[in-house]
Amino acid sequence: MDIKFDENGLVPVIAQDIGTGEVLMLAYMNEESLKLTIETGVAHYYSRSRKELWKKGGTSGNIQEVKGIYYDCDGDSILLKINQVGVACHTGNYSCFFNEIKGYKGVGNTLNELYKTIMDRKLNPKEGSYTQYLFEKGLDKILKKVGEETAEVIIGAKNNKEELIYETSDLIYHMIVLLVNEGVSLGEIMEELNNRMK
């Protein structure tokens, strides 16, 4: 491993959701934090402001389970492919990169954006929100809706393509509500699907 640390003994590190490919944050590591990350399988960084090591999620519980560590062609930056438990950003947003430059409209990852929106409804309740209503009613209500939507997908498939698309979208929405409610990330689902392709 030929990592080039800068004059302060640091290297920039990008944390990327292994399931969705979304970049969640940029931080820094020194040799010790990189070693701890490799040894524990949980992301550890070096705080430039506090001048100390820190374990991501050490106080919040929003840890980053490391699934792969890569370095670039020059050896001067690191990419962590991670499963994010909870949110990555201290603001409560899933990713630190939530500020959009206005006037530019790119194509985002729809499932990931939906997951983030639903997570936001759980963390920041919004009165009148159907999603918030489901969280307030709890697991049994969410499971009932997943069951109902599953049946409607079956009926939709027997009817026509348009109905199948509509009902499948409803099912996916309610499934993501269930995942958020139970603390399961899209990354964990994608990892399981990837395992099934081996």
Short mmCIF file of C-alpha atoms in Angstrom, two decimals:
data_model
loop_
_atom_site.label_atom_id
_atom_site.label_comp_id
_atom_site.label_asym_id
_atom_site.label_seq_id
_atom_site.Cartn_x
_atom_site.Cartn_y
_atom_site.Cartn_z
CA MET A 1 0.00 0.00 0.00
CA ASP A 2 1.66 3.19 -1.22
CA ILE A 3 -0.35 6.03 0.32
CA LYS A 4 1.17 9.51 0.02
CA PHE A 5 0.33 11.59 3.08
CA ASP A 6 0.70 15.36 2.75
CA GLU A 7 3.09 17.60 4.71
CA ASN A 8 0.70 17.42 7.69
CA GLY A 9 0.61 13.62 7.57
CA LEU A 10 -2.94 13.56 6.17
CA VAL A 11 -4.71 12.15 3.14
CA PRO A 12 -8.24 13.11 1.93
CA VAL A 13 -10.83 10.35 2.15
CA ILE A 14 -14.13 10.09 0.30
CA ALA A 15 -16.88 7.97 1.88
CA GLN A 16 -19.24 6.45 -0.70
CA ASP A 17 -22.44 4.49 -0.08
CA ILE A 18 -21.70 0.99 -1.39
CA GLY A 19 -25.32 0.41 -2.36
CA THR A 20 -26.21 3.60 -4.17
CA GLY A 21 -22.81 5.00 -5.14
CA GLU A 22 -23.68 8.34 -3.53
CA VAL A 23 -20.75 10.31 -2.12
CA LEU A 24 -21.58 10.96 1.53
CA MET A 25 -18.68 12.95 2.90
CA LEU A 26 -15.06 14.05 2.62
CA ALA A 27 -12.76 13.75 5.61
CA TYR A 28 -9.07 13.16 6.35
CA MET A 29 -7.00 10.29 7.74
CA ASN A 30 -3.52 10.03 9.12
CA GLU A 31 -1.60 6.74 9.31
CA GLU A 32 -3.09 5.84 12.70
CA SER A 33 -6.71 6.42 11.68
CA LEU A 34 -6.17 4.44 8.47
CA LYS A 35 -4.70 1.58 10.49
CA LEU A 36 -7.65 1.67 12.92
CA THR A 37 -10.10 1.65 10.01
CA ILE A 38 -8.40 -1.41 8.50
CA GLU A 39 -8.24 -3.22 11.84
CA THR A 40 -11.80 -2.51 13.01
CA GLY A 41 -13.76 -2.34 9.75
CA VAL A 42 -15.30 0.93 10.96
CA ALA A 43 -14.28 4.35 9.59
CA HIS A 44 -11.91 6.39 11.75
CA TYR A 45 -10.72 9.84 10.70
CA TYR A 46 -8.44 12.63 11.85
CA SER A 47 -9.98 15.96 12.81
CA ARG A 48 -7.92 18.86 11.49
CA SER A 49 -9.68 21.36 13.77
CA ARG A 50 -9.51 19.31 16.98
CA LYS A 51 -6.19 17.68 16.02
CA GLU A 52 -7.31 14.24 17.19
CA LEU A 53 -8.56 10.88 15.92
CA TRP A 54 -12.29 10.31 15.80
CA LYS A 55 -14.47 7.32 15.11
CA LYS A 56 -17.32 8.25 12.77
CA GLY A 57 -20.55 7.81 14.73
CA GLY A 58 -18.69 7.36 18.02
CA THR A 59 -21.20 9.56 19.84
CA SER A 60 -24.18 9.62 17.43
CA GLY A 61 -24.19 5.91 16.59
CA ASN A 62 -24.10 6.80 12.86
CA ILE A 63 -21.09 4.59 12.17
CA GLN A 64 -19.67 3.71 8.78
CA GLU A 65 -19.15 0.00 8.21
CA VAL A 66 -16.26 -0.23 5.74
CA LYS A 67 -16.79 -2.69 2.89
CA GLY A 68 -13.82 -1.71 0.73
CA ILE A 69 -10.78 0.60 0.81
CA TYR A 70 -9.25 1.92 -2.41
CA TYR A 71 -6.63 4.52 -3.26
CA ASP A 72 -6.25 6.45 -6.49
CA CYS A 73 -3.60 6.14 -9.20
CA ASP A 74 -1.37 8.75 -7.53
CA GLY A 75 -1.81 7.30 -4.06
CA ASP A 76 -2.81 10.67 -2.63
CA SER A 77 -6.51 10.09 -1.90
CA ILE A 78 -8.59 7.24 -0.50
CA LEU A 79 -12.08 5.97 -1.30
CA LEU A 80 -14.06 4.11 1.35
CA LYS A 81 -17.02 2.08 0.16
CA ILE A 82 -19.23 1.95 3.20
CA ASN A 83 -22.55 0.96 4.63
CA GLN A 84 -23.80 4.08 6.39
CA VAL A 85 -25.70 3.39 9.60
CA GLY A 86 -28.09 6.30 10.08
CA VAL A 87 -26.94 9.53 8.45
CA ALA A 88 -23.47 10.70 7.43
CA CYS A 89 -23.85 14.43 8.03
CA HIS A 90 -23.89 16.13 11.44
CA THR A 91 -26.78 18.30 10.16
CA GLY A 92 -29.05 15.24 10.04
CA ASN A 93 -28.87 14.92 6.26
CA TYR A 94 -27.95 11.54 4.83
CA SER A 95 -25.06 13.02 2.82
CA CYS A 96 -22.93 16.07 3.54
CA PHE A 97 -23.43 17.05 -0.11
CA PHE A 98 -27.02 18.29 0.11
CA ASN A 99 -26.53 21.89 -0.98
CA GLU A 100 -27.44 22.13 -4.65
CA ILE A 101 -26.02 24.81 -6.91
CA LYS A 102 -29.13 26.48 -8.29
CA GLY A 103 -29.62 26.61 -12.00
CA TYR A 104 -28.13 23.18 -12.66
CA LYS A 105 -30.43 20.22 -12.89
CA GLY A 106 -28.71 16.85 -12.98
CA VAL A 107 -30.31 13.45 -12.85
CA GLY A 108 -30.16 12.03 -9.34
CA ASN A 109 -30.50 8.53 -8.00
CA THR A 110 -34.26 8.28 -7.52
CA LEU A 111 -34.27 5.48 -4.96
CA ASN A 112 -31.56 7.16 -2.94
CA GLU A 113 -33.38 10.51 -3.07
CA LEU A 114 -36.58 8.79 -1.95
CA TYR A 115 -34.73 7.09 0.92
CA LYS A 116 -33.26 10.44 2.01
CA THR A 117 -36.68 12.15 1.86
CA ILE A 118 -38.28 9.40 3.94
CA MET A 119 -35.39 9.48 6.42
CA ASP A 120 -35.84 13.25 6.70
CA ARG A 121 -39.53 12.77 7.50
CA LYS A 122 -38.55 10.40 10.31
CA LEU A 123 -35.89 12.72 11.73
CA ASN A 124 -37.78 15.98 11.12
CA PRO A 125 -41.52 15.33 11.47
CA LYS A 126 -43.70 17.39 9.14
CA GLU A 127 -47.32 17.85 10.12
CA GLY A 128 -49.74 16.51 7.53
CA SER A 129 -47.12 14.24 5.94
CA TYR A 130 -48.39 10.77 5.02
CA THR A 131 -44.91 9.39 5.62
CA GLN A 132 -44.87 10.88 9.12
CA TYR A 133 -48.32 9.38 9.73
CA LEU A 134 -46.95 5.92 8.93
CA PHE A 135 -44.02 6.38 11.33
CA GLU A 136 -46.38 7.56 14.07
CA LYS A 137 -48.64 4.53 13.61
CA GLY A 138 -45.65 2.20 13.82
CA LEU A 139 -44.45 -1.10 12.45
CA ASP A 140 -47.81 -2.90 12.31
CA LYS A 141 -49.38 -0.16 10.16
CA ILE A 142 -46.34 -0.06 7.86
CA LEU A 143 -46.41 -3.85 7.45
CA LYS A 144 -50.15 -3.74 6.71
CA LYS A 145 -49.51 -1.21 3.92
CA VAL A 146 -46.65 -3.31 2.50
CA GLY A 147 -49.01 -6.31 2.43
CA GLU A 148 -51.79 -4.33 0.76
CA GLU A 149 -49.45 -2.88 -1.86
CA THR A 150 -47.99 -6.33 -2.60
CA ALA A 151 -51.47 -7.62 -3.37
CA GLU A 152 -52.15 -4.58 -5.55
CA VAL A 153 -48.98 -5.25 -7.55
CA ILE A 154 -50.26 -8.75 -8.28
CA ILE A 155 -53.63 -7.39 -9.41
CA GLY A 156 -51.94 -4.66 -11.44
CA ALA A 157 -49.78 -7.22 -13.23
CA LYS A 158 -52.93 -9.08 -14.26
CA ASN A 159 -54.53 -5.91 -15.60
CA ASN A 160 -52.06 -3.80 -17.60
CA LYS A 161 -48.54 -2.37 -17.70
CA GLU A 162 -49.52 1.11 -16.50
CA GLU A 163 -51.25 -0.27 -13.42
CA LEU A 164 -48.29 -2.53 -12.71
CA ILE A 165 -45.92 0.47 -12.83
CA TYR A 166 -48.18 2.52 -10.55
CA GLU A 167 -48.68 -0.21 -7.95
CA THR A 168 -45.01 -1.22 -7.99
CA SER A 169 -44.08 2.39 -7.25
CA ASP A 170 -46.45 2.34 -4.27
CA LEU A 171 -44.90 -0.89 -3.02
CA ILE A 172 -41.34 0.41 -3.35
CA TYR A 173 -42.26 3.57 -1.45
CA HIS A 174 -43.79 1.59 1.43
CA MET A 175 -40.86 -0.86 1.43
CA ILE A 176 -38.45 2.05 1.87
CA VAL A 177 -40.58 3.41 4.72
CA LEU A 178 -40.23 -0.03 6.30
CA LEU A 179 -36.44 -0.08 5.79
CA VAL A 180 -36.03 3.39 7.33
CA ASN A 181 -38.29 2.45 10.24
CA GLU A 182 -36.21 -0.67 10.94
CA GLY A 183 -32.83 1.02 10.47
CA VAL A 184 -31.90 -0.85 7.29
CA SER A 185 -29.95 1.08 4.66
CA LEU A 186 -30.21 0.73 0.89
CA GLY A 187 -26.52 -0.18 1.02
CA GLU A 188 -27.30 -3.30 3.05
CA ILE A 189 -29.95 -4.35 0.53
CA MET A 190 -27.59 -3.71 -2.40
CA GLU A 191 -24.83 -5.65 -0.67
CA GLU A 192 -27.15 -8.64 -0.23
CA LEU A 193 -28.21 -8.43 -3.89
CA ASN A 194 -24.57 -8.23 -4.96
CA ASN A 195 -23.83 -11.36 -2.90
CA ARG A 196 -26.54 -13.21 -4.79
CA MET A 197 -24.82 -12.48 -8.11
CA LYS A 198 -21.59 -14.25 -7.08
#
